[in-house]
Short mmCIF file of C-alpha atoms in Angstrom, two decimals:
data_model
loop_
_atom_site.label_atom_id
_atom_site.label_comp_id
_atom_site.label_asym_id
_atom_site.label_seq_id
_atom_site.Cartn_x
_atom_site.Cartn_y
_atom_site.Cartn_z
CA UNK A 1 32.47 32.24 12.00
CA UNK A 2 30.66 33.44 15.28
CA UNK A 3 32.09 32.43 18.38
CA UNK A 4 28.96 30.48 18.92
CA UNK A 5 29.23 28.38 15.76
CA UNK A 6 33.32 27.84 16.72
CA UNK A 7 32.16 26.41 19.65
CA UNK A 8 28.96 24.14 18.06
CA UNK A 9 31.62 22.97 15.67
CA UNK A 10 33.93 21.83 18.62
CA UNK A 11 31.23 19.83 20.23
CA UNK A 12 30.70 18.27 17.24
CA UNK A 13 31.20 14.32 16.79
CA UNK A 14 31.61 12.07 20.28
CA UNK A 15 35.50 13.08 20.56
CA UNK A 16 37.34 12.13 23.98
CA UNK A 17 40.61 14.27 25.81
CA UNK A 18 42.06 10.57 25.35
CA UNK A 19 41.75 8.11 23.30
CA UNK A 20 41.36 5.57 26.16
CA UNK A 21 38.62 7.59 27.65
CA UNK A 22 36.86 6.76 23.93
CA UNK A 23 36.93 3.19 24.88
CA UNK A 24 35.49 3.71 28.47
CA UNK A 25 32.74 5.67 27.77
CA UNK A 26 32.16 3.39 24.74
CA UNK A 27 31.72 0.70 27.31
CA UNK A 28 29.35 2.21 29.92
CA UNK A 29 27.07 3.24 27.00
CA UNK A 30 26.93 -0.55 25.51
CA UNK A 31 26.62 -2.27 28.34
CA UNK A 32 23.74 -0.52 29.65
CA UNK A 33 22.11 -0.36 26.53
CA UNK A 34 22.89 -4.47 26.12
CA UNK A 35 21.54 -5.36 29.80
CA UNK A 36 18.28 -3.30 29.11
CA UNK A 37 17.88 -4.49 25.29
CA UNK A 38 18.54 -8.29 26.26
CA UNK A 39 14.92 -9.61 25.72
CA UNK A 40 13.89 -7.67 22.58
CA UNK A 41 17.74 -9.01 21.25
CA UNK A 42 16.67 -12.64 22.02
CA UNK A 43 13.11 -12.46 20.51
CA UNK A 44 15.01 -11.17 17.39
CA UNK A 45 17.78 -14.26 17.35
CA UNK A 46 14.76 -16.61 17.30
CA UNK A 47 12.74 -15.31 14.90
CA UNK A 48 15.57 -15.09 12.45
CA UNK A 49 16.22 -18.81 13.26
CA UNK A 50 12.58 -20.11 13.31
CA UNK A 51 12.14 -21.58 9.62
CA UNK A 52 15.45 -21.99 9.13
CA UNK A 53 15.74 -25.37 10.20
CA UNK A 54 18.31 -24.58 12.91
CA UNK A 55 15.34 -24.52 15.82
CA UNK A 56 13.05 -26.51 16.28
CA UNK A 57 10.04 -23.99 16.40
CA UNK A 58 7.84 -21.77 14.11
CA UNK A 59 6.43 -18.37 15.37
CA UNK A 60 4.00 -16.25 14.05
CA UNK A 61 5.25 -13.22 15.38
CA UNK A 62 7.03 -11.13 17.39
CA UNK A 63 4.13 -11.51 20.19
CA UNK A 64 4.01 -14.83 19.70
CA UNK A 65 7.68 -15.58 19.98
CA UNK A 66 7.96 -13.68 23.07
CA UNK A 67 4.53 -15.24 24.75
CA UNK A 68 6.08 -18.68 23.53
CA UNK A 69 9.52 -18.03 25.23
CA UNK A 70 7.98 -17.01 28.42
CA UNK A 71 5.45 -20.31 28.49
CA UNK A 72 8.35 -22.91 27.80
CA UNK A 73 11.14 -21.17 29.27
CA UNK A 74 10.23 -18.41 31.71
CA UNK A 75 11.37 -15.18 31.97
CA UNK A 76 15.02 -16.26 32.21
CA UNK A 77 14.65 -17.17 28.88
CA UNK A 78 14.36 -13.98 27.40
CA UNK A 79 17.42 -13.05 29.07
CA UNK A 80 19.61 -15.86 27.67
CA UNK A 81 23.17 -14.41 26.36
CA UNK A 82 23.04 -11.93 28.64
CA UNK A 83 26.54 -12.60 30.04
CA UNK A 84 27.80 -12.55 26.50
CA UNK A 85 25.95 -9.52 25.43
CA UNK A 86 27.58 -7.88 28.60
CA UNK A 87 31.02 -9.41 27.49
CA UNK A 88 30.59 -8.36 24.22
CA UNK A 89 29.41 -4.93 25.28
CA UNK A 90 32.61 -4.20 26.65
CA UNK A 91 34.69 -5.35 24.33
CA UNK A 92 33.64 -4.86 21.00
CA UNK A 93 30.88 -2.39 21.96
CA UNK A 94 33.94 -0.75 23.12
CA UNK A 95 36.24 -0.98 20.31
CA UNK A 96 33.56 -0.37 17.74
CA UNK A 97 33.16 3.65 19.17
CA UNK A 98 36.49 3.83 20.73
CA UNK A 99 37.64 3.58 17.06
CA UNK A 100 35.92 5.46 15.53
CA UNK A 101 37.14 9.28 16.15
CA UNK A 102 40.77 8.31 16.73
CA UNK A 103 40.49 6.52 13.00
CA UNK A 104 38.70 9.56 11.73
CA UNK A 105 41.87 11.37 13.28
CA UNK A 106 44.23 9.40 11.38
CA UNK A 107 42.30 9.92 8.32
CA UNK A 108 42.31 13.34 8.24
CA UNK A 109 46.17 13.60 9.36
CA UNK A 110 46.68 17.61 10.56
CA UNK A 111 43.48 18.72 9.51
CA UNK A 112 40.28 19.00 11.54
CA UNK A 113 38.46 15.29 11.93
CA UNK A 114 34.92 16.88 11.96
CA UNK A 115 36.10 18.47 8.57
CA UNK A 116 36.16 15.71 7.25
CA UNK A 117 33.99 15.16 3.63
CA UNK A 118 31.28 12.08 4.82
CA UNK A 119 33.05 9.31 2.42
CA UNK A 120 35.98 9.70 4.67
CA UNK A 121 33.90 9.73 7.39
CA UNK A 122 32.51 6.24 6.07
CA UNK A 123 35.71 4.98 5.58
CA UNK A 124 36.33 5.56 9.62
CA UNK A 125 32.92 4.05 10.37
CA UNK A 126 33.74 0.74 8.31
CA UNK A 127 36.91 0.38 9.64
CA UNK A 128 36.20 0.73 13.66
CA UNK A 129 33.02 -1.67 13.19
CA UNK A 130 34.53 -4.25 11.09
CA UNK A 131 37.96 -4.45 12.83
CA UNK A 132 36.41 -5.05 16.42
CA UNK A 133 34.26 -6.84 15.22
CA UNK A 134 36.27 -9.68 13.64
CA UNK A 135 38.78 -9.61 17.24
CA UNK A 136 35.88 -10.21 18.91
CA UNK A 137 33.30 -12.10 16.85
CA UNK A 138 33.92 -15.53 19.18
CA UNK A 139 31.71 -13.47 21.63
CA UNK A 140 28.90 -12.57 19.62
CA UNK A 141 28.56 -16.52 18.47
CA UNK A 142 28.43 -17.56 21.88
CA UNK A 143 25.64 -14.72 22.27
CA UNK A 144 23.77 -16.19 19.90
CA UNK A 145 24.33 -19.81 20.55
CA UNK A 146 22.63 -19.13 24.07
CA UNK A 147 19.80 -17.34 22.44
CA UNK A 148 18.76 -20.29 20.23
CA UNK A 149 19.70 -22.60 23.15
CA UNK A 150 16.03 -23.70 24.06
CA UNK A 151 16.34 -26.50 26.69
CA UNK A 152 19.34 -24.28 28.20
CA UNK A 153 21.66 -27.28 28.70
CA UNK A 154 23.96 -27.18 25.27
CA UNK A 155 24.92 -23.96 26.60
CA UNK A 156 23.88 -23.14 30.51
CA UNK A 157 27.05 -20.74 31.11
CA UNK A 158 29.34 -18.13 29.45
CA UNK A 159 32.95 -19.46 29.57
CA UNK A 160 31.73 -23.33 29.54
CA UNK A 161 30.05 -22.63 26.23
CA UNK A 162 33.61 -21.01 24.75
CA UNK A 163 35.39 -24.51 25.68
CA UNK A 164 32.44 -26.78 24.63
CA UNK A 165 32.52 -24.68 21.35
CA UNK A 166 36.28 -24.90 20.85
CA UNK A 167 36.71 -28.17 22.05
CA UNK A 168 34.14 -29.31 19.66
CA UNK A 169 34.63 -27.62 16.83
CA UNK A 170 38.12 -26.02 17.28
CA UNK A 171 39.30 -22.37 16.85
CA UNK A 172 37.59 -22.18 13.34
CA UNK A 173 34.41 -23.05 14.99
CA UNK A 174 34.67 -19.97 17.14
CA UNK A 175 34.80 -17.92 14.19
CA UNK A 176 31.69 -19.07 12.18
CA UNK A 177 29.43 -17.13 10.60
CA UNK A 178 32.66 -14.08 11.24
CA UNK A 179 32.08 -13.20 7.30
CA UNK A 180 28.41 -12.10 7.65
CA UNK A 181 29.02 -10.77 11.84
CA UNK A 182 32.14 -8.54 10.04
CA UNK A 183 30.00 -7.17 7.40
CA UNK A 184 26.96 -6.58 9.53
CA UNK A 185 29.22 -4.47 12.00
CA UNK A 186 30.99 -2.99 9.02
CA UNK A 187 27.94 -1.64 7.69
CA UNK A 188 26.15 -0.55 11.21
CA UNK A 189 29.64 0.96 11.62
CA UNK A 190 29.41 2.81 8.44
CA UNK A 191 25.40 3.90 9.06
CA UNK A 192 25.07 3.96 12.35
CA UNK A 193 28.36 6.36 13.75
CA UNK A 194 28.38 7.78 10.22
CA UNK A 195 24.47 8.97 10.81
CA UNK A 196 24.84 10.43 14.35
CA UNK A 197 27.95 12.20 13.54
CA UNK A 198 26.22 13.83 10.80
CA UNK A 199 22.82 14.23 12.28
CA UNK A 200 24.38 15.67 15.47
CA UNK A 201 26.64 18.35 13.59
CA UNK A 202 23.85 19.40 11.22
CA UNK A 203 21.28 20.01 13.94
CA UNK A 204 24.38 21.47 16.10
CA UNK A 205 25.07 24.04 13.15
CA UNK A 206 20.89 24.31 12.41
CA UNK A 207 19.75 28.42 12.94
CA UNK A 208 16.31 26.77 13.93
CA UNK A 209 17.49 23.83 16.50
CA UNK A 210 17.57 25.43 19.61
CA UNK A 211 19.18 22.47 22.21
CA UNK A 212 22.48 22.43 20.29
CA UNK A 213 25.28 19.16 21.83
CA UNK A 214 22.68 18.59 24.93
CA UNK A 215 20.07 15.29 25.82
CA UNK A 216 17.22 16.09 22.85
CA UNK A 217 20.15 16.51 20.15
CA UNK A 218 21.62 13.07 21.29
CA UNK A 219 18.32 11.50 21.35
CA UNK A 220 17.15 13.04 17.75
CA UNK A 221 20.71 12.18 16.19
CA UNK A 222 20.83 8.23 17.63
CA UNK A 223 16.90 7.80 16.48
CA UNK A 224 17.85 8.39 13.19
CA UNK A 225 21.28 6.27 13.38
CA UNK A 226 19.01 3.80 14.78
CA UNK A 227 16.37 3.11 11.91
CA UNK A 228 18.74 3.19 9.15
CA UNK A 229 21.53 0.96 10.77
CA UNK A 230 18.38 -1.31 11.34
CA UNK A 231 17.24 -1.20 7.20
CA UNK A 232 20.96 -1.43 6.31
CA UNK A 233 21.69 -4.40 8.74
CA UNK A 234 18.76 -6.25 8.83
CA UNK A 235 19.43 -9.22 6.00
CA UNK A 236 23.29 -9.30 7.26
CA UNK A 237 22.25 -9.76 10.70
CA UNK A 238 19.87 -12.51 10.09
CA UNK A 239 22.47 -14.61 7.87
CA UNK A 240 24.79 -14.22 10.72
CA UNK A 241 22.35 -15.70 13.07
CA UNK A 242 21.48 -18.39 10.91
CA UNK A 243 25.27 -19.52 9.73
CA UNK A 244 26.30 -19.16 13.68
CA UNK A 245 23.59 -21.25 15.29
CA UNK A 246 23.44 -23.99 12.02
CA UNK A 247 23.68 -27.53 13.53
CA UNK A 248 27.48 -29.51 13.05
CA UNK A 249 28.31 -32.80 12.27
CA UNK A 250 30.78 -35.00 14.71
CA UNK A 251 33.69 -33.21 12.21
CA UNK A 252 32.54 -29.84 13.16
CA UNK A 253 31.71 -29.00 9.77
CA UNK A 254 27.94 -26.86 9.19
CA UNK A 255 24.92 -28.92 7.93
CA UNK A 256 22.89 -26.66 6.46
CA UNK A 257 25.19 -23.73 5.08
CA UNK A 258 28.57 -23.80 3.62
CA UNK A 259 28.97 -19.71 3.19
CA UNK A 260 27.05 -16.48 3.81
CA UNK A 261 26.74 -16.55 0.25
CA UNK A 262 24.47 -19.84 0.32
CA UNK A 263 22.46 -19.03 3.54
CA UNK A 264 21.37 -15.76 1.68
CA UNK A 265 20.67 -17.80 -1.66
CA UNK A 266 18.56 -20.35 0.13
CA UNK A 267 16.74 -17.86 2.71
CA UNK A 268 15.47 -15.97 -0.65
CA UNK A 269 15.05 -18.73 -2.66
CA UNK A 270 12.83 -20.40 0.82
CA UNK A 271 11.45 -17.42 1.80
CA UNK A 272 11.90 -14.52 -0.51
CA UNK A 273 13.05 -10.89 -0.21
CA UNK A 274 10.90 -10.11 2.56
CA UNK A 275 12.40 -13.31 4.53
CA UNK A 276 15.88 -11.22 4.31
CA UNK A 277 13.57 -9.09 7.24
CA UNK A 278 12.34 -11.56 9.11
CA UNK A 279 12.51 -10.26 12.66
CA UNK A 280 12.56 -6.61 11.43
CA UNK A 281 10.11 -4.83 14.09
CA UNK A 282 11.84 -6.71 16.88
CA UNK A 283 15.36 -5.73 15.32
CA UNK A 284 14.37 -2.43 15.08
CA UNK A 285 12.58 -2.18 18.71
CA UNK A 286 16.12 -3.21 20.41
CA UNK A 287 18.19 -1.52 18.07
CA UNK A 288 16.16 1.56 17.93
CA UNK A 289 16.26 1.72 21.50
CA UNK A 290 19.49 0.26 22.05
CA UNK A 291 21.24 2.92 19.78
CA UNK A 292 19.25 6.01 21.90
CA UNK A 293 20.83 4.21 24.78
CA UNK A 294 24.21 3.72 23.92
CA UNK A 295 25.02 7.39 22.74
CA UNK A 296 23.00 9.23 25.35
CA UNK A 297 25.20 7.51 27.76
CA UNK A 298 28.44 7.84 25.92
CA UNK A 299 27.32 11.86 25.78
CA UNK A 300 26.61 12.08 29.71
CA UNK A 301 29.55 10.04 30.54
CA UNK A 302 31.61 12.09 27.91
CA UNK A 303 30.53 15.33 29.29
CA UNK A 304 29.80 14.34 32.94
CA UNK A 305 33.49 13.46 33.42
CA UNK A 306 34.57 16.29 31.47
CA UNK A 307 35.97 14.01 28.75
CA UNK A 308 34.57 15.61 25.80
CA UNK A 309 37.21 16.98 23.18
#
């Protein structure tokens, strides 16, 4: 190998001097991504809920949920759950990517990481997105509890809603719908980190890609992550939203779906396949975005602080 290609190789994958510097970076990149992605993230909560009997309202569209937000609710209302997004962002935003290499590390034992063969690299990518997610999936229901929160008063502040939540429905109620939020981050996990590691070391290693690890590469590599963590996700994500904003009964138990298994049954059987992708475009529009966001920041905070491995 040319010196050049030794050194494209070592660039390779989002690799940190420390792990804890993994985590950090991690942080900075999904928190800004989740403060500017916010709205787009709320318009997609409510159109996986509307005709699902958990809120109240029917929208046509993605223009029509947002223009019907902004009449009833005003602007604030696209930016409900932004305190847990921001919560979340740092926590299992962080854990999520902060995993990932130091898994793929463990995988591979004394040889290389970025030599690993892509099931492996799965493997890493499953791991890292399922395991923070399940520590931390009493965030992400309190994210979308304030989403589908209409009037604003079930839910008006971040650590309130936690003890109404628990209080109500106990520590079990804090982890509903964690089956379907654990398999959604599982398989983003396993597309999303999976896809810009491999995008970024093939166009790093590509004779005709000129820009090698720099801003276009990141941006190329997290576009593509983007779109096919949002076709892999999509029906996941919306039975999570559904099973973790369902309605309870005084015993805390869910009205409308038992399992995962039955909220997918009866969205298909209501609304067929294509309801599985209701709430696609907007899905895709924040997570397209959001994903650009999160690694382009992880790379300039990576490299800026001279983190990168």
């Amino acid at each position: 190998l040319t010196e050049n290609v030794k050194n494209c190789r070592r660039s390779m994958g989002i690799k940190t001097k420390e792990p804890w510097q993994g985590y950090v970076v991690s942080a900075c990149g999904s928190a800004t991504a989740d403060f500017i992605c916010t709205p787009l993230d709320c318009v997609k909560t409510r159109l996986q809920l509307s005709r699902s009997g958990v809120v109240g309202e029917v929208y046509k569209g993605p223009i029509d949920c947002t223009t019907t937000i902004l009449k009833n609710e005003g602007l604030k209302g696209l930016y409900k759950g932004l305190s847990p997004a921001l919560l979340r962002a740092c926590t299992y935003g962080s854990a999520r990517i902060g995993l990932y290499e130091p898994l793929k590390q463990l995988i591979a034992g004394d040889k290389p990481a970025d030599q690993l063969p892509i099931g492996l690299k799965i493997l890493a990518g499953v791991g890292s997105g399922g395991l923070a997610s399940y520590i931390f999936s009493p965030v992400d229901l309190v994210k979308v509890r304030m989403q589908g929160d209409r009037s604003g008063k079930l839910y008006p502040r971040l650590f309130p809603a936690f003890y109404s939540i628990a209080k109500k429905e106990g520590i079990q109620g804090m982890y509903r719908g964690s089956s379907a939020t654990v398999a959604r981050a599982a398989t983003c996990g396993m597309v999303e980190l999976v896809t810009y590691d491999e995008f970024k070391g093939g166009l790093i290693s590509a004779s005709w890609w000129p820009f090698r690890d720099s801003f276009p590469t990141h941006v190329a590599a997290s576009m593509a992550a983007g779109f096919l963590s949002t076709v892999a996700s999509a029906p996941i994500d919306l039975v999570k939203s559904r099973m973790m904003n369902q309605p309870c009964d005084a015993a805390g138990n869910p009205k409308l779906y038992a399992s995962p298994i039955q909220c997918l049954r009866q969205s298909v059987m209501n609304e067929g396949l294509l309801g599985l992708y209701a709430g696609f475009w907007p899905s895709y529009l924040r997570l397209g975005p959001h994903t650009v966001l999160v690694f382009v920041v992880v790379e300039q905070v990576r490299h800026g602080m001279n983190w990168a491995a």
